[in-house]
Coordinates of C-alpha atoms and ligand atoms in Angstrom, one line a residue:
M20 CA 36.4 179.6 17.1
A21 CA 38.6 181.3 19.3
V22 CA 41.2 183.3 16.8
A23 CA 44.6 183.7 17.6
D24 CA 46.4 186.6 18.1
P25 CA 48.8 187.1 16.2
S26 CA 50.7 189.9 18.2
E27 CA 50.8 186.4 21.0
S28 CA 54.6 185.6 19.6
Q29 CA 55.7 189.0 19.9
R30 CA 54.6 189.4 23.5
L31 CA 58.1 189.2 25.6
S32 CA 56.4 186.4 28.0
A33 CA 56.2 184.5 24.7
R34 CA 59.8 185.6 23.7
V35 CA 61.7 185.2 26.5
R36 CA 60.5 181.8 27.3
A37 CA 60.9 180.6 23.2
G38 CA 64.4 182.5 23.3
T39 CA 65.3 180.5 26.6
S40 CA 63.6 176.9 25.9
A41 CA 67.7 175.7 25.4
D42 CA 68.9 176.8 28.1
H43 CA 65.8 175.3 30.1
D44 CA 66.7 172.6 28.7
A45 CA 70.0 172.6 29.5
A46 CA 69.3 173.0 33.2
Q47 CA 66.6 171.0 33.5
G48 CA 69.3 168.4 32.3
S49 CA 72.2 169.0 34.5
G50 CA 70.3 166.3 36.2
F51 CA 70.9 167.4 40.1
L52 CA 67.5 167.8 40.6
D53 CA 66.0 165.4 39.1
A54 CA 68.5 162.8 41.0
L55 CA 67.1 164.9 44.1
A56 CA 63.6 164.5 43.6
A57 CA 64.3 160.4 43.0
G58 CA 66.0 160.3 46.5
R59 CA 69.1 159.3 44.5
L60 CA 71.6 161.6 46.8
P61 CA 72.2 161.7 50.2
R62 CA 70.2 163.9 52.1
D63 CA 73.1 166.0 52.5
A64 CA 72.9 167.2 48.9
Y65 CA 69.7 168.9 49.0
V66 CA 71.0 170.7 52.7
D67 CA 73.8 172.1 50.2
L68 CA 71.4 173.2 47.6
A69 CA 69.0 175.1 50.4
A70 CA 72.6 176.3 51.5
Q71 CA 73.3 177.8 47.6
H72 CA 70.0 179.0 47.5
W73 CA 70.3 181.0 50.7
F74 CA 73.3 182.7 48.9
I75 CA 71.5 183.3 45.7
Y76 CA 68.2 184.7 47.5
S77 CA 69.4 186.6 49.8
A78 CA 71.7 188.9 47.3
L79 CA 68.6 188.6 44.5
E80 CA 66.3 189.9 47.6
S81 CA 68.9 192.6 48.5
A82 CA 69.4 193.4 45.1
A83 CA 65.0 194.3 45.3
V84 CA 65.4 196.5 48.2
P85 CA 66.7 199.3 45.4
M86 CA 64.6 197.8 42.5
S87 CA 61.1 198.3 44.8
A88 CA 61.4 202.0 44.0
D89 CA 61.9 201.8 40.4
P90 CA 58.7 201.9 38.3
V91 CA 59.3 199.2 36.5
A92 CA 60.8 196.6 38.7
G93 CA 59.3 197.9 41.9
P94 CA 55.8 195.7 40.4
F95 CA 57.5 192.4 40.4
V96 CA 58.9 192.9 44.2
R97 CA 56.5 190.9 46.4
P98 CA 56.8 190.3 50.3
E99 CA 55.2 186.8 49.2
L100 CA 57.8 186.0 47.4
A101 CA 60.5 186.7 49.8
R102 CA 62.4 183.2 50.1
V103 CA 65.0 184.1 52.2
P104 CA 63.1 183.8 55.6
A105 CA 61.6 179.9 54.1
L106 CA 65.7 179.3 53.4
A107 CA 66.5 180.2 57.2
A108 CA 63.8 177.8 58.8
D109 CA 64.7 174.9 55.9
L110 CA 68.4 175.4 57.3
G111 CA 67.9 175.8 60.4
H112 CA 65.9 172.5 60.4
L113 CA 68.1 170.1 58.1
A114 CA 71.5 171.6 59.3
G115 CA 70.7 173.6 62.9
P116 CA 70.5 177.1 64.1
D117 CA 74.2 178.0 63.8
F118 CA 74.1 177.0 59.7
A119 CA 75.1 179.8 58.5
E120 CA 78.4 179.7 60.2
R121 CA 78.7 176.5 58.6
I122 CA 77.4 177.1 55.4
V123 CA 79.9 177.6 52.2
A124 CA 79.2 178.9 49.0
L125 CA 80.4 177.0 46.1
P126 CA 82.9 179.3 43.5
A127 CA 79.9 179.5 40.9
T128 CA 77.7 180.4 43.6
V129 CA 80.1 183.4 44.1
A130 CA 79.9 184.2 41.2
Y131 CA 75.9 184.2 40.7
Q132 CA 76.1 186.6 43.9
T133 CA 78.7 188.6 42.2
R134 CA 76.4 189.2 39.0
L135 CA 73.3 189.5 41.0
D136 CA 75.2 192.7 43.4
E137 CA 76.7 194.4 40.6
V138 CA 73.8 194.0 37.8
A139 CA 71.1 193.5 38.8
A140 CA 70.9 195.5 41.7
H141 CA 71.5 198.4 39.3
S142 CA 69.6 197.9 36.6
A143 CA 65.8 197.4 35.9
P144 CA 65.8 194.8 32.9
A145 CA 68.7 192.9 34.6
F146 CA 66.6 192.4 37.8
V147 CA 63.8 191.5 36.3
A148 CA 65.6 188.8 34.1
H149 CA 67.1 187.5 37.2
H150 CA 63.7 187.6 39.2
Y151 CA 61.8 186.0 36.0
T152 CA 64.5 182.8 35.7
R153 CA 64.3 182.2 39.5
Y154 CA 60.5 182.7 41.3
L155 CA 58.5 181.9 37.7
G156 CA 60.9 178.7 37.9
D157 CA 60.5 178.3 41.5
L158 CA 56.3 178.3 40.7
S159 CA 56.6 176.5 37.5
G160 CA 58.8 173.3 37.7
G161 CA 59.7 173.7 41.4
Q162 CA 56.2 172.9 42.1
Y163 CA 56.2 169.6 41.0
L164 CA 60.2 169.4 42.4
G165 CA 59.1 170.8 45.8
P166 CA 56.7 167.6 46.9
A167 CA 59.3 164.8 45.4
I168 CA 62.0 166.2 46.9
A169 CA 59.9 166.5 50.5
R170 CA 58.9 162.8 49.7
A171 CA 62.5 161.5 49.0
Y172 CA 63.9 162.8 52.2
G173 CA 60.8 162.3 54.3
L174 CA 60.3 166.0 55.2
N175 CA 57.1 166.5 56.5
G176 CA 56.2 170.0 56.6
E177 CA 59.5 171.2 57.9
G178 CA 62.7 171.8 55.6
H179 CA 61.0 172.2 52.5
R180 CA 59.1 175.7 53.2
F181 CA 61.3 176.9 50.3
F182 CA 58.7 175.3 47.9
V183 CA 55.9 176.8 49.3
F184 CA 54.5 180.0 48.2
D185 CA 51.9 181.1 51.2
G186 CA 49.7 183.6 49.7
I187 CA 50.4 183.0 45.6
R188 CA 48.5 180.4 43.8
P189 CA 51.0 179.4 40.9
P190 CA 49.1 179.1 38.0
S191 CA 47.1 182.8 37.9
F192 CA 50.4 184.0 39.3
R193 CA 52.0 182.8 36.5
A194 CA 49.5 184.3 34.4
R195 CA 49.3 187.5 35.6
Y196 CA 53.4 188.2 35.9
R197 CA 53.4 187.1 31.9
E198 CA 50.6 190.2 31.5
M199 CA 53.3 192.1 33.9
L200 CA 55.9 191.1 31.4
D201 CA 53.9 192.2 28.6
D202 CA 52.9 195.6 29.8
V203 CA 56.2 196.6 30.7
A204 CA 57.2 200.0 28.1
W205 CA 61.0 199.2 27.3
S206 CA 63.2 200.1 24.6
S207 CA 64.1 197.4 22.7
A208 CA 67.8 198.1 24.2
D209 CA 65.9 197.2 27.4
E210 CA 64.3 194.5 26.2
D211 CA 67.1 193.0 24.5
A212 CA 69.1 193.5 28.0
F213 CA 66.4 191.5 29.6
L214 CA 66.6 188.7 27.2
S215 CA 70.2 188.7 27.1
E216 CA 70.4 188.7 31.2
V217 CA 68.1 186.0 31.4
R218 CA 70.1 183.3 29.2
E219 CA 72.9 184.7 31.9
A220 CA 70.9 184.1 34.9
Y221 CA 70.0 180.6 33.1
R222 CA 74.4 180.1 32.9
L223 CA 74.9 180.9 36.4
N224 CA 72.6 178.6 37.6
I225 CA 73.8 175.5 35.9
A226 CA 77.1 176.1 37.0
V227 CA 75.6 176.1 40.1
L228 CA 74.1 173.1 39.6
A229 CA 77.3 171.4 37.9
E230 CA 79.4 172.0 41.2
L231 CA 76.8 170.2 43.2
T232 CA 76.7 167.6 41.0
E233 CA 80.6 167.7 40.8
R234 CA 80.7 167.9 44.6
W235 CA 77.5 164.8 45.3
T236 CA 78.0 162.4 42.6
S237 CA 81.9 161.7 41.8
Ligands
HEM1 C1 64.2 169.3 37.3 C2 64.7 170.2 37.0 C3 63.4 171.2 36.2 C4 62.0 170.8 36.0 C5 61.2 169.1 36.2 C6 61.5 172.1 35.2 C7 60.0 172.1 34.7 C8 59.5 173.1 34.2 C9 58.3 172.9 33.3 C10 57.3 172.0 33.8 C11 57.9 174.4 33.7 C12 56.5 174.5 32.7 C13 55.8 175.0 33.7 C14 54.5 175.7 33.0 O1 54.2 176.1 31.7 O2 53.3 176.1 33.2 C15 58.9 174.9 33.4 C16 58.7 176.5 33.6 C17 60.0 177.3 34.0 N1 61.4 177.0 34.7 FE1 61.6 175.0 35.0 N2 62.1 173.1 35.4 C18 63.5 172.4 35.9 C19 64.7 173.4 36.2 C20 64.9 175.0 35.9 C21 65.6 175.3 37.0 C22 67.0 174.7 37.2 C23 65.5 177.0 36.3 C24 66.4 178.1 36.4 C25 66.9 178.7 37.4 C26 64.2 177.2 35.8 C27 63.8 177.8 35.0 C28 62.0 178.3 34.8 C29 61.5 179.1 34.5 C30 62.2 180.8 34.5 C31 60.1 178.9 33.5 C32 58.9 179.4 33.1 C33 59.4 179.5 31.6 C34 58.0 180.3 30.9 O3 57.4 180.2 30.7 O4 58.4 181.7 30.8 N3 63.3 175.4 35.7 N4 60.2 174.2 34.5

């Protein structure tokens, strides 16, 4: 019988997961993503989500440029994670080649971008926090949501590339990602900064989902 490693619950990957499970439940509970997965909203609501993602990932992936030289944050930056090219292809298909001139960031999206520009681009713990919240989420629940949304809106190959990560096997990627988190040699102050920024990242995502819900269901 395998003996449980007593230090397992102390690992950063376990602490972030346990410490933010209520935040995750709140994000999941916002209902907007479930409503899209069930096809209960107009197709334009999905286009709006892709547009908000385009603004958010543009800021996150701009922050990744300076952070790729950081000894701690750098190894997390991987070209196959980049979502801006996938989102540009999705929006080009869904909203037309001139989508960038027509899409508008919600106020909560602007607040999210500002946080990424001002904090994640300058601090490794904050950058990894935002990186974790988005990409590990996309490679977890996003892997269920993507096919459901594609089915609901009749998207066959085009328009949902955001959810498809070429060159990544989600289960082994998630396992390796957790090992990388556990191997980071941070001070306890840096770990605290990371954990508190993950909670901030959830709050920012929940605010975007709340504004999308307000726009498309009221
Ligand atoms: C309908 C909405 C959602 C569903 C159904 C969902 C579902 C899931 C599931 C099933 C997992 C666990 C996968 C596993 O352990 O292998 C997971 C993990 C995760 N989700 Fe979500 N999720 C949703 C929304 C979100 C949102 C909005 C975010 C943040 C932007 C998010 C971020 C995460 C993260 C970071 C993890 C990894 C937690 C960890 O293992 O450390 N999720 N999600």
